[in-house]
PDB file of C-alpha atoms in Angstrom:
ATOM      1  CA  UNK W  11      76.530  19.995 267.674  1.00 39.00           C
ATOM      2  CA  UNK W  12      74.218  21.245 270.387  1.00 49.00           C
ATOM      3  CA  UNK W  13      74.495  19.129 273.515  1.00 61.00           C
ATOM      4  CA  UNK W  14      71.184  17.696 274.648  1.00 70.00           C
ATOM      5  CA  UNK W  15      69.617  18.850 277.884  1.00 90.00           C
ATOM      6  CA  UNK W  16      68.700  16.095 280.309  1.00 97.00           C
ATOM      7  CA  UNK W  17      65.886  17.225 282.587  1.00 98.00           C
ATOM      8  CA  UNK W  18      64.081  14.038 283.565  1.00 98.00           C
ATOM      9  CA  UNK W  19      64.808  10.346 284.089  1.00 98.00           C
ATOM     10  CA  UNK W  20      61.712   8.126 283.978  1.00 98.00           C
ATOM     11  CA  UNK W  21      61.902   4.635 285.458  1.00 98.00           C
ATOM     12  CA  UNK W  22      59.636   1.648 285.131  1.00 98.00           C
ATOM     13  CA  UNK W  23      59.472  -0.311 288.391  1.00 97.00           C
ATOM     14  CA  UNK W  24      59.835  -4.092 288.205  1.00 96.00           C
ATOM     15  CA  UNK W  25      63.039  -5.187 286.538  1.00 96.00           C
ATOM     16  CA  UNK W  26      64.193  -1.551 286.382  1.00 98.00           C
ATOM     17  CA  UNK W  27      64.161  -0.160 289.918  1.00 98.00           C
ATOM     18  CA  UNK W  28      63.670  -3.462 291.717  1.00 98.00           C
ATOM     19  CA  UNK W  29      65.075  -6.902 290.990  1.00 95.00           C
ATOM     20  CA  UNK W  30      61.635  -8.509 291.221  1.00 95.00           C
ATOM     21  CA  UNK W  31      61.251 -10.304 287.900  1.00 91.00           C
ATOM     22  CA  UNK W  32      62.477 -13.695 289.205  1.00 93.00           C
ATOM     23  CA  UNK W  33      59.821 -13.530 291.932  1.00 96.00           C
ATOM     24  CA  UNK W  34      57.074 -12.791 289.415  1.00 95.00           C
ATOM     25  CA  UNK W  35      58.279 -15.680 287.283  1.00 95.00           C
ATOM     26  CA  UNK W  36      57.698 -17.991 290.245  1.00 97.00           C
ATOM     27  CA  UNK W  37      54.183 -16.648 290.834  1.00 98.00           C
ATOM     28  CA  UNK W  38      53.046 -16.660 287.218  1.00 98.00           C
ATOM     29  CA  UNK W  39      54.736 -19.994 286.609  1.00 98.00           C
ATOM     30  CA  UNK W  40      52.380 -21.543 289.147  1.00 98.00           C
ATOM     31  CA  UNK W  41      49.340 -19.767 287.717  1.00 98.00           C
ATOM     32  CA  UNK W  42      50.158 -20.677 284.131  1.00 98.00           C
ATOM     33  CA  UNK W  43      50.808 -24.333 284.941  1.00 97.00           C
ATOM     34  CA  UNK W  44      47.459 -24.481 286.724  1.00 98.00           C
ATOM     35  CA  UNK W  45      45.343 -22.846 284.036  1.00 98.00           C
ATOM     36  CA  UNK W  46      47.381 -23.347 280.852  1.00 98.00           C
ATOM     37  CA  UNK W  47      49.335 -26.600 281.198  1.00 97.00           C
ATOM     38  CA  UNK W  48      49.133 -26.919 277.419  1.00 97.00           C
ATOM     39  CA  UNK W  49      51.385 -23.863 277.051  1.00 96.00           C
ATOM     40  CA  UNK W  50      54.732 -24.505 278.831  1.00 96.00           C
ATOM     41  CA  UNK W  51      56.775 -21.368 279.471  1.00 96.00           C
ATOM     42  CA  UNK W  52      53.821 -19.003 279.245  1.00 97.00           C
ATOM     43  CA  UNK W  53      55.085 -17.123 282.311  1.00 96.00           C
ATOM     44  CA  UNK W  54      58.028 -15.934 280.212  1.00 92.00           C
ATOM     45  CA  UNK W  55      55.841 -14.807 277.313  1.00 92.00           C
ATOM     46  CA  UNK W  56      53.692 -12.560 279.491  1.00 93.00           C
ATOM     47  CA  UNK W  57      56.600 -10.710 281.097  1.00 88.00           C
ATOM     48  CA  UNK W  58      56.121  -6.957 280.915  1.00 81.00           C
ATOM     49  CA  UNK W  59      52.388  -7.151 280.236  1.00 87.00           C
ATOM     50  CA  UNK W  60      49.830  -5.477 282.450  1.00 87.00           C
ATOM     51  CA  UNK W  61      47.389  -7.588 284.425  1.00 93.00           C
ATOM     52  CA  UNK W  62      44.584  -6.428 282.128  1.00 91.00           C
ATOM     53  CA  UNK W  63      46.554  -7.506 279.066  1.00 92.00           C
ATOM     54  CA  UNK W  64      47.244 -10.908 280.603  1.00 96.00           C
ATOM     55  CA  UNK W  65      43.598 -11.395 281.495  1.00 97.00           C
ATOM     56  CA  UNK W  66      42.341 -10.255 278.097  1.00 96.00           C
ATOM     57  CA  UNK W  67      44.629 -12.646 276.247  1.00 96.00           C
ATOM     58  CA  UNK W  68      44.756 -15.687 278.509  1.00 98.00           C
ATOM     59  CA  UNK W  69      41.849 -15.572 280.946  1.00 98.00           C
ATOM     60  CA  UNK W  70      38.761 -14.979 278.875  1.00 97.00           C
ATOM     61  CA  UNK W  71      35.824 -17.271 278.214  1.00 97.00           C
ATOM     62  CA  UNK W  72      35.412 -19.956 280.860  1.00 96.00           C
ATOM     63  CA  UNK W  73      38.488 -18.676 282.718  1.00 98.00           C
ATOM     64  CA  UNK W  74      37.123 -15.153 283.176  1.00 97.00           C
ATOM     65  CA  UNK W  75      35.544 -16.199 286.473  1.00 98.00           C
ATOM     66  CA  UNK W  76      39.031 -17.037 287.789  1.00 98.00           C
ATOM     67  CA  UNK W  77      40.351 -13.487 287.448  1.00 98.00           C
ATOM     68  CA  UNK W  78      39.171 -12.333 290.876  1.00 97.00           C
ATOM     69  CA  UNK W  79      40.835 -15.283 292.589  1.00 98.00           C
ATOM     70  CA  UNK W  80      44.091 -14.769 290.694  1.00 98.00           C
ATOM     71  CA  UNK W  81      44.102 -11.075 291.581  1.00 95.00           C
ATOM     72  CA  UNK W  82      43.658 -11.890 295.273  1.00 95.00           C
ATOM     73  CA  UNK W  83      46.514 -14.374 295.102  1.00 97.00           C
ATOM     74  CA  UNK W  84      48.702 -11.830 293.326  1.00 96.00           C
ATOM     75  CA  UNK W  85      47.949  -9.113 295.895  1.00 93.00           C
ATOM     76  CA  UNK W  86      48.828 -11.505 298.724  1.00 95.00           C
ATOM     77  CA  UNK W  87      52.031 -12.562 296.953  1.00 96.00           C
ATOM     78  CA  UNK W  88      53.155  -8.985 296.305  1.00 95.00           C
ATOM     79  CA  UNK W  89      52.639  -8.162 299.979  1.00 94.00           C
ATOM     80  CA  UNK W  90      55.349 -10.703 300.860  1.00 95.00           C
ATOM     81  CA  UNK W  91      57.805  -9.946 298.057  1.00 97.00           C
ATOM     82  CA  UNK W  92      61.277  -8.468 298.497  1.00 97.00           C
ATOM     83  CA  UNK W  93      61.715  -5.098 296.801  1.00 98.00           C
ATOM     84  CA  UNK W  94      65.485  -4.823 296.549  1.00 98.00           C
ATOM     85  CA  UNK W  95      67.102  -2.176 294.344  1.00 98.00           C
ATOM     86  CA  UNK W  96      69.029  -3.203 291.254  1.00 98.00           C
ATOM     87  CA  UNK W  97      72.743  -2.724 291.851  1.00 98.00           C
ATOM     88  CA  UNK W  98      73.863   0.905 291.568  1.00 98.00           C
ATOM     89  CA  UNK W  99      70.372   2.363 291.348  1.00 98.00           C
ATOM     90  CA  UNK W 100      70.484   4.548 294.449  1.00 98.00           C
ATOM     91  CA  UNK W 101      73.910   5.944 293.504  1.00 98.00           C
ATOM     92  CA  UNK W 102      72.606   6.857 290.041  1.00 98.00           C
ATOM     93  CA  UNK W 103      69.584   8.637 291.538  1.00 98.00           C
ATOM     94  CA  UNK W 104      71.885  10.648 293.794  1.00 98.00           C
ATOM     95  CA  UNK W 105      74.084  11.568 290.817  1.00 98.00           C
ATOM     96  CA  UNK W 106      71.099  12.645 288.725  1.00 98.00           C
ATOM     97  CA  UNK W 107      69.704  14.804 291.523  1.00 98.00           C
ATOM     98  CA  UNK W 108      73.093  16.464 292.055  1.00 98.00           C
ATOM     99  CA  UNK W 109      72.947  17.546 288.419  1.00 98.00           C
ATOM    100  CA  UNK W 110      69.416  18.876 288.705  1.00 98.00           C
ATOM    101  CA  UNK W 111      67.721  16.004 286.870  1.00 98.00           C
ATOM    102  CA  UNK W 112      64.211  15.191 288.063  1.00 98.00           C
ATOM    103  CA  UNK W 113      63.209  11.562 288.503  1.00 98.00           C
ATOM    104  CA  UNK W 114      59.926   9.683 288.310  1.00 98.00           C
ATOM    105  CA  UNK W 115      58.576   6.164 288.540  1.00 98.00           C
ATOM    106  CA  UNK W 116      56.221   5.308 285.682  1.00 98.00           C
ATOM    107  CA  UNK W 117      54.669   1.935 286.414  1.00 96.00           C
ATOM    108  CA  UNK W 118      51.644  -0.130 285.496  1.00 92.00           C
ATOM    109  CA  UNK W 119      51.511  -1.295 289.117  1.00 92.00           C
ATOM    110  CA  UNK W 120      48.461  -0.264 291.127  1.00 90.00           C
ATOM    111  CA  UNK W 121      48.236   1.414 294.529  1.00 91.00           C
ATOM    112  CA  UNK W 122      47.803  -1.818 296.549  1.00 90.00           C
ATOM    113  CA  UNK W 123      51.102  -3.026 295.075  1.00 93.00           C
ATOM    114  CA  UNK W 124      52.754   0.322 295.810  1.00 95.00           C
ATOM    115  CA  UNK W 125      51.658   0.123 299.450  1.00 95.00           C
ATOM    116  CA  UNK W 126      53.678  -3.078 299.695  1.00 95.00           C
ATOM    117  CA  UNK W 127      56.628  -1.276 298.116  1.00 97.00           C
ATOM    118  CA  UNK W 128      56.404   1.602 300.592  1.00 97.00           C
ATOM    119  CA  UNK W 129      56.256  -0.823 303.501  1.00 96.00           C
ATOM    120  CA  UNK W 130      59.401  -2.610 302.337  1.00 97.00           C
ATOM    121  CA  UNK W 131      61.208   0.591 301.293  1.00 98.00           C
ATOM    122  CA  UNK W 132      60.027   3.367 303.689  1.00 97.00           C
ATOM    123  CA  UNK W 133      62.236   6.002 302.011  1.00 96.00           C
ATOM    124  CA  UNK W 134      61.080   5.197 298.486  1.00 98.00           C
ATOM    125  CA  UNK W 135      59.174   8.467 298.025  1.00 95.00           C
ATOM    126  CA  UNK W 136      62.280  10.527 298.749  1.00 96.00           C
ATOM    127  CA  UNK W 137      64.059   9.157 295.682  1.00 97.00           C
ATOM    128  CA  UNK W 138      61.582  10.572 293.178  1.00 98.00           C
ATOM    129  CA  UNK W 139      59.942  13.836 292.219  1.00 98.00           C
ATOM    130  CA  UNK W 140      56.844  11.953 291.055  1.00 98.00           C
ATOM    131  CA  UNK W 141      55.387   8.445 291.206  1.00 98.00           C
ATOM    132  CA  UNK W 142      52.841   7.586 288.516  1.00 97.00           C
ATOM    133  CA  UNK W 143      50.868   4.342 288.730  1.00 96.00           C
ATOM    134  CA  UNK W 144      48.233   2.615 286.634  1.00 92.00           C
ATOM    135  CA  UNK W 145      45.580   4.862 288.145  1.00 93.00           C
ATOM    136  CA  UNK W 146      47.207   7.857 286.427  1.00 95.00           C
ATOM    137  CA  UNK W 147      47.011   6.549 282.850  1.00 92.00           C
ATOM    138  CA  UNK W 148      44.298   6.213 280.258  1.00 90.00           C
ATOM    139  CA  UNK W 149      46.224   3.743 278.100  1.00 92.00           C
ATOM    140  CA  UNK W 150      48.700   0.978 278.920  1.00 89.00           C
ATOM    141  CA  UNK W 151      52.200   0.471 277.522  1.00 94.00           C
ATOM    142  CA  UNK W 152      53.189   0.200 274.664  1.00 95.00           C
ATOM    143  CA  UNK W 153      51.111   3.356 274.237  1.00 96.00           C
ATOM    144  CA  UNK W 154      53.242   6.440 275.068  1.00 98.00           C
ATOM    145  CA  UNK W 155      50.520   7.977 277.274  1.00 97.00           C
ATOM    146  CA  UNK W 156      52.243   7.161 280.577  1.00 97.00           C
ATOM    147  CA  UNK W 157      55.604   8.666 279.600  1.00 98.00           C
ATOM    148  CA  UNK W 158      54.068  11.736 278.023  1.00 98.00           C
ATOM    149  CA  UNK W 159      52.131  12.360 281.239  1.00 98.00           C
ATOM    150  CA  UNK W 160      55.260  11.865 283.334  1.00 98.00           C
ATOM    151  CA  UNK W 161      57.214  14.349 281.221  1.00 98.00           C
ATOM    152  CA  UNK W 162      54.428  16.900 281.561  1.00 98.00           C
ATOM    153  CA  UNK W 163      54.297  16.336 285.324  1.00 98.00           C
ATOM    154  CA  UNK W 164      58.013  17.125 285.563  1.00 98.00           C
ATOM    155  CA  UNK W 165      57.924  20.029 283.108  1.00 97.00           C
ATOM    156  CA  UNK W 166      60.254  18.382 280.608  1.00 98.00           C
ATOM    157  CA  UNK W 167      60.073  18.055 276.837  1.00 97.00           C
ATOM    158  CA  UNK W 168      60.194  14.625 275.262  1.00 97.00           C
ATOM    159  CA  UNK W 169      63.683  15.368 273.945  1.00 96.00           C
ATOM    160  CA  UNK W 170      64.798  16.140 277.505  1.00 97.00           C
ATOM    161  CA  UNK W 171      63.776  12.768 278.966  1.00 98.00           C
ATOM    162  CA  UNK W 172      65.375   9.353 279.277  1.00 98.00           C
ATOM    163  CA  UNK W 173      63.255   6.252 279.827  1.00 98.00           C
ATOM    164  CA  UNK W 174      64.522   3.157 281.639  1.00 98.00           C
ATOM    165  CA  UNK W 175      62.651  -0.033 280.736  1.00 98.00           C
ATOM    166  CA  UNK W 176      63.093  -3.800 280.627  1.00 96.00           C
ATOM    167  CA  UNK W 177      59.993  -5.179 278.883  1.00 94.00           C
ATOM    168  CA  UNK W 178      59.235  -5.017 275.179  1.00 95.00           C
ATOM    169  CA  UNK W 179      56.000  -3.111 275.788  1.00 94.00           C
ATOM    170  CA  UNK W 180      57.792  -0.625 278.017  1.00 96.00           C
ATOM    171  CA  UNK W 181      60.618  -0.100 275.553  1.00 98.00           C
ATOM    172  CA  UNK W 182      58.105   0.481 272.767  1.00 97.00           C
ATOM    173  CA  UNK W 183      56.267   2.962 274.983  1.00 97.00           C
ATOM    174  CA  UNK W 184      59.436   5.013 275.495  1.00 98.00           C
ATOM    175  CA  UNK W 185      60.204   4.879 271.787  1.00 98.00           C
ATOM    176  CA  UNK W 186      56.650   5.960 270.910  1.00 98.00           C
ATOM    177  CA  UNK W 187      57.052   8.915 273.267  1.00 98.00           C
ATOM    178  CA  UNK W 188      60.118   9.908 271.198  1.00 97.00           C
ATOM    179  CA  UNK W 189      62.418   9.755 274.200  1.00 98.00           C
ATOM    180  CA  UNK W 190      65.864   8.231 274.578  1.00 98.00           C
ATOM    181  CA  UNK W 191      65.525   4.706 275.953  1.00 98.00           C
ATOM    182  CA  UNK W 192      67.875   2.707 278.161  1.00 98.00           C
ATOM    183  CA  UNK W 193      67.109  -1.013 278.138  1.00 98.00           C
ATOM    184  CA  UNK W 194      67.663  -3.141 281.236  1.00 98.00           C
ATOM    185  CA  UNK W 195      68.639  -6.713 280.365  1.00 97.00           C
ATOM    186  CA  UNK W 196      66.972  -8.041 283.512  1.00 95.00           C
ATOM    187  CA  UNK W 197      63.993  -9.645 281.803  1.00 91.00           C
ATOM    188  CA  UNK W 198      65.071 -10.100 278.184  1.00 92.00           C
ATOM    189  CA  UNK W 199      68.434 -10.566 276.512  1.00 94.00           C
ATOM    190  CA  UNK W 200      70.625  -7.682 275.362  1.00 97.00           C
ATOM    191  CA  UNK W 201      70.251  -8.737 271.731  1.00 97.00           C
ATOM    192  CA  UNK W 202      66.456  -8.811 271.946  1.00 96.00           C
ATOM    193  CA  UNK W 203      66.123  -5.333 273.490  1.00 97.00           C
ATOM    194  CA  UNK W 204      68.824  -3.665 271.404  1.00 98.00           C
ATOM    195  CA  UNK W 205      66.520  -2.705 268.486  1.00 98.00           C
ATOM    196  CA  UNK W 206      64.203  -0.907 270.932  1.00 98.00           C
ATOM    197  CA  UNK W 207      66.778   0.954 273.009  1.00 98.00           C
ATOM    198  CA  UNK W 208      69.648   3.408 272.657  1.00 98.00           C
ATOM    199  CA  UNK W 209      71.747   1.777 275.366  1.00 98.00           C
ATOM    200  CA  UNK W 210      71.628  -1.604 277.087  1.00 98.00           C
ATOM    201  CA  UNK W 211      72.734  -2.286 280.653  1.00 98.00           C
ATOM    202  CA  UNK W 212      72.589  -5.149 283.168  1.00 97.00           C
ATOM    203  CA  UNK W 213      72.576  -2.819 286.188  1.00 98.00           C
ATOM    204  CA  UNK W 214      73.514   0.759 287.113  1.00 98.00           C
ATOM    205  CA  UNK W 215      77.028   0.204 288.447  1.00 98.00           C
ATOM    206  CA  UNK W 216      78.701   1.904 285.491  1.00 97.00           C
ATOM    207  CA  UNK W 217      75.998   4.426 284.586  1.00 98.00           C
ATOM    208  CA  UNK W 218      76.113   8.110 285.534  1.00 98.00           C
ATOM    209  CA  UNK W 219      74.790  11.511 284.538  1.00 97.00           C
ATOM    210  CA  UNK W 220      77.559  12.217 282.015  1.00 96.00           C
ATOM    211  CA  UNK W 221      76.975   8.932 280.163  1.00 97.00           C
ATOM    212  CA  UNK W 222      73.226   9.503 279.994  1.00 97.00           C
ATOM    213  CA  UNK W 223      73.517  13.117 278.889  1.00 95.00           C
ATOM    214  CA  UNK W 224      75.750  12.032 276.010  1.00 94.00           C
ATOM    215  CA  UNK W 225      73.122   9.647 274.584  1.00 93.00           C
TER     216      UNK W 225
END
């Protein structure tokens, strides 16, 4: 059997690079209780959705006028968040680079959010060969557009890429791009992400180039 070539590792951001999902749960929990008290737990249902998707589904009609205020509150909240790496992430990046694998962030986050990331993690750029944000995509996850563009940016075929995702939409995006998918059980349970991923992990402490190449 021909061994697969691994040329590119493509990482979502929240819940994949950074352990930020608990902080977003706090923010959206407050928003959802304010505007949708009739729907307890809504903050968990919207995990992994883009801001546009959240607004389209939950803040239309009379609530559409609240979008601008919510966005301002979100921007202010993200500016104070902690952007701490998931355990083992930096070591994995080093291992991938030693083996000639290119790396990219592929996130639905926008540039204002990324400015907060760069302020908290000044060396963030040095970890990746490319950083693609919402401004780079025509279509949101679960569409494969973002991962196809990332692969093209890094000069890799879809069969030479591995996607790292935590949300259902992100996992479906990687699948739709016909790439191998590693699911992070940081947002959803292992059992729930298993049908959409080739491998499930809680963190990167026991993940390396050899394991990923063998997928």
